Short mmCIF file of C-alpha atoms in Angstrom, two decimals:
data_model
loop_
_atom_site.label_atom_id
_atom_site.label_comp_id
_atom_site.label_asym_id
_atom_site.label_seq_id
_atom_site.Cartn_x
_atom_site.Cartn_y
_atom_site.Cartn_z
CA UNK A 1 -107.99 233.67 76.65
CA UNK A 2 -111.50 234.91 76.00
CA UNK A 3 -110.38 236.83 72.92
CA UNK A 4 -108.48 233.80 71.67
CA UNK A 5 -111.55 231.61 72.19
CA UNK A 6 -113.80 234.02 70.26
CA UNK A 7 -111.30 234.26 67.39
CA UNK A 8 -110.85 230.47 67.30
CA UNK A 9 -114.60 229.78 67.22
CA UNK A 10 -115.04 232.45 64.55
CA UNK A 11 -112.43 230.78 62.38
CA UNK A 12 -114.04 227.38 62.86
CA UNK A 13 -117.37 228.74 61.61
CA UNK A 14 -115.83 230.04 58.37
CA UNK A 15 -114.86 227.79 55.44
CA UNK A 16 -111.28 227.91 56.73
CA UNK A 17 -112.43 226.04 59.82
CA UNK A 18 -112.64 222.73 57.95
CA UNK A 19 -109.14 223.23 56.56
CA UNK A 20 -107.81 224.12 59.99
CA UNK A 21 -109.40 221.11 61.67
CA UNK A 22 -107.71 218.81 59.13
CA UNK A 23 -104.32 219.87 60.51
CA UNK A 24 -105.13 219.35 64.19
CA UNK A 25 -103.37 216.32 65.67
CA UNK A 26 -105.56 213.28 66.39
CA UNK A 27 -108.57 215.09 64.89
CA UNK A 28 -107.66 215.77 61.28
CA UNK A 29 -106.63 213.35 58.59
CA UNK A 30 -103.53 215.14 57.26
CA UNK A 31 -101.12 213.66 59.82
CA UNK A 32 -102.58 210.15 59.91
CA UNK A 33 -99.60 208.61 58.07
CA UNK A 34 -97.13 210.13 60.55
CA UNK A 35 -98.96 208.69 63.56
CA UNK A 36 -99.16 205.26 61.93
CA UNK A 37 -95.44 205.36 61.09
CA UNK A 38 -94.50 206.22 64.67
CA UNK A 39 -96.67 203.38 65.97
CA UNK A 40 -95.06 200.90 63.57
CA UNK A 41 -91.60 202.22 64.42
CA UNK A 42 -92.18 201.61 68.12
CA UNK A 43 -93.55 198.10 67.59
CA UNK A 44 -90.81 197.05 65.15
CA UNK A 45 -88.05 198.62 67.24
CA UNK A 46 -89.19 196.79 70.36
CA UNK A 47 -88.88 193.47 68.55
CA UNK A 48 -85.34 194.42 67.42
CA UNK A 49 -84.42 195.51 70.96
CA UNK A 50 -85.64 192.13 72.29
CA UNK A 51 -82.99 190.40 70.16
CA UNK A 52 -80.13 192.35 71.83
CA UNK A 53 -81.65 193.78 75.00
CA UNK A 54 -78.62 194.68 77.10
CA UNK A 55 -76.06 196.32 74.81
CA UNK A 56 -77.91 196.78 71.54
CA UNK A 57 -76.54 196.09 68.09
CA UNK A 58 -74.26 197.99 65.75
CA UNK A 59 -76.13 196.69 62.69
CA UNK A 60 -79.68 197.18 63.91
CA UNK A 61 -80.62 198.89 60.63
CA UNK A 62 -80.16 195.62 58.73
CA UNK A 63 -83.01 193.91 60.60
CA UNK A 64 -86.04 193.11 58.48
CA UNK A 65 -88.37 194.77 61.00
CA UNK A 66 -86.72 198.15 60.49
CA UNK A 67 -86.14 197.69 56.76
CA UNK A 68 -89.89 197.30 56.33
CA UNK A 69 -90.24 200.94 57.46
CA UNK A 70 -87.93 202.26 54.74
CA UNK A 71 -89.35 205.30 52.99
CA UNK A 72 -88.43 206.58 49.56
CA UNK A 73 -88.21 203.27 47.73
CA UNK A 74 -85.15 201.05 47.44
CA UNK A 75 -82.64 203.82 48.16
CA UNK A 76 -84.70 205.25 51.02
CA UNK A 77 -83.94 205.54 54.70
CA UNK A 78 -85.50 204.51 57.97
CA UNK A 79 -86.10 207.71 59.89
CA UNK A 80 -85.88 206.92 63.59
CA UNK A 81 -87.80 209.87 64.96
CA UNK A 82 -87.47 208.93 68.62
CA UNK A 83 -84.19 209.51 70.44
CA UNK A 84 -84.97 206.93 73.12
CA UNK A 85 -85.56 204.22 70.50
CA UNK A 86 -82.36 205.16 68.65
CA UNK A 87 -80.31 204.87 71.83
CA UNK A 88 -81.96 201.59 72.85
CA UNK A 89 -81.31 200.12 69.40
CA UNK A 90 -77.64 201.05 69.32
CA UNK A 91 -76.77 200.89 73.03
CA UNK A 92 -79.39 198.54 74.44
CA UNK A 93 -81.21 198.99 77.70
CA UNK A 94 -77.93 199.66 79.49
CA UNK A 95 -77.20 202.59 77.18
CA UNK A 96 -80.76 203.84 77.52
CA UNK A 97 -80.56 203.65 81.32
CA UNK A 98 -77.31 205.63 81.31
CA UNK A 99 -78.79 208.23 78.96
CA UNK A 100 -81.96 208.66 81.01
CA UNK A 101 -79.90 208.54 84.22
CA UNK A 102 -78.10 211.73 83.24
CA UNK A 103 -81.41 213.54 82.90
CA UNK A 104 -82.64 212.03 86.15
CA UNK A 105 -79.49 213.22 87.95
CA UNK A 106 -79.87 216.70 86.46
CA UNK A 107 -83.54 216.83 87.48
CA UNK A 108 -82.77 215.67 91.02
CA UNK A 109 -79.97 218.23 91.19
CA UNK A 110 -82.36 221.04 90.32
CA UNK A 111 -84.99 219.68 92.68
CA UNK A 112 -82.60 219.47 95.65
CA UNK A 113 -81.33 222.99 94.97
CA UNK A 114 -84.88 224.20 94.53
CA UNK A 115 -85.85 222.84 97.95
CA UNK A 116 -83.18 224.81 99.84
CA UNK A 117 -83.46 228.07 97.93
CA UNK A 118 -85.37 231.01 99.43
CA UNK A 119 -89.11 230.95 98.84
CA UNK A 120 -89.38 234.21 96.93
CA UNK A 121 -85.93 234.72 95.44
CA UNK A 122 -84.66 234.61 91.89
CA UNK A 123 -83.06 231.25 92.69
CA UNK A 124 -86.49 229.66 93.06
CA UNK A 125 -87.69 231.09 89.72
CA UNK A 126 -84.51 229.92 88.00
CA UNK A 127 -84.97 226.44 89.45
CA UNK A 128 -88.56 226.29 88.23
CA UNK A 129 -87.51 227.41 84.76
CA UNK A 130 -84.67 224.89 84.52
CA UNK A 131 -86.84 222.04 85.74
CA UNK A 132 -89.56 222.99 83.25
CA UNK A 133 -87.09 223.17 80.37
CA UNK A 134 -85.57 219.82 81.34
CA UNK A 135 -89.01 218.20 81.50
CA UNK A 136 -89.91 219.70 78.14
CA UNK A 137 -86.72 218.35 76.61
CA UNK A 138 -87.52 214.85 77.88
CA UNK A 139 -90.85 215.00 76.05
CA UNK A 140 -89.43 216.62 72.91
CA UNK A 141 -86.65 214.07 72.38
CA UNK A 142 -89.34 211.41 72.34
CA UNK A 143 -90.50 212.93 69.04
CA UNK A 144 -87.21 213.96 67.38
CA UNK A 145 -83.95 212.34 66.38
CA UNK A 146 -80.77 213.39 68.15
CA UNK A 147 -79.28 215.12 65.14
CA UNK A 148 -77.84 218.53 64.39
CA UNK A 149 -78.10 220.87 67.39
CA UNK A 150 -80.57 218.81 69.46
CA UNK A 151 -77.89 217.03 71.60
CA UNK A 152 -76.07 220.31 72.13
CA UNK A 153 -79.21 221.81 73.63
CA UNK A 154 -80.06 218.94 75.97
CA UNK A 155 -76.50 218.49 77.22
CA UNK A 156 -76.25 222.24 77.77
CA UNK A 157 -79.46 222.24 79.84
CA UNK A 158 -78.22 219.25 81.88
CA UNK A 159 -75.03 221.18 82.62
CA UNK A 160 -77.04 224.24 83.64
CA UNK A 161 -79.12 222.10 85.99
CA UNK A 162 -76.01 220.76 87.73
CA UNK A 163 -74.56 224.29 87.89
CA UNK A 164 -77.78 225.58 89.41
CA UNK A 165 -77.41 223.14 92.28
CA UNK A 166 -73.85 224.32 92.91
CA UNK A 167 -74.96 227.96 92.76
CA UNK A 168 -77.75 227.45 95.30
CA UNK A 169 -75.59 225.52 97.74
CA UNK A 170 -72.79 228.12 97.62
CA UNK A 171 -75.19 231.00 98.23
CA UNK A 172 -77.05 229.31 101.06
CA UNK A 173 -74.14 227.97 103.07
#
């Protein structure tokens, strides 16, 4: 950590330090548009969710609030970069509760298995790792869309969390 600190301060002193600080989140100016877009997306999406709060809407993309966020001109798209917002828009608060409930059940499953596992065994380390990965996924899907391989990863980790609980209970009975 000390070496990293010395190298980091040394870089900040050089002319490259100004360029580097421009790319730091919430400090530099290069990512200002992205932060503003995410803020507007949240505000506009909440007003769309208020129109159909329980079960969402199949045509949520045709709302004026979301169309105002269209990028790329007339033929552009609205990039919903938050998985929770995307689920709440299409499935409403009921769909969002079911989605988050799966992660909550997986987290509680790991936690209950973690509590009964031996204090110094590999089971405890595995439980810590799974819980950390699951928590990280919950933060990451706040900033990414559920496209491509992202859902495969989070459903796989949820399955591993449930399996961990079964493994711990079988070994400790």
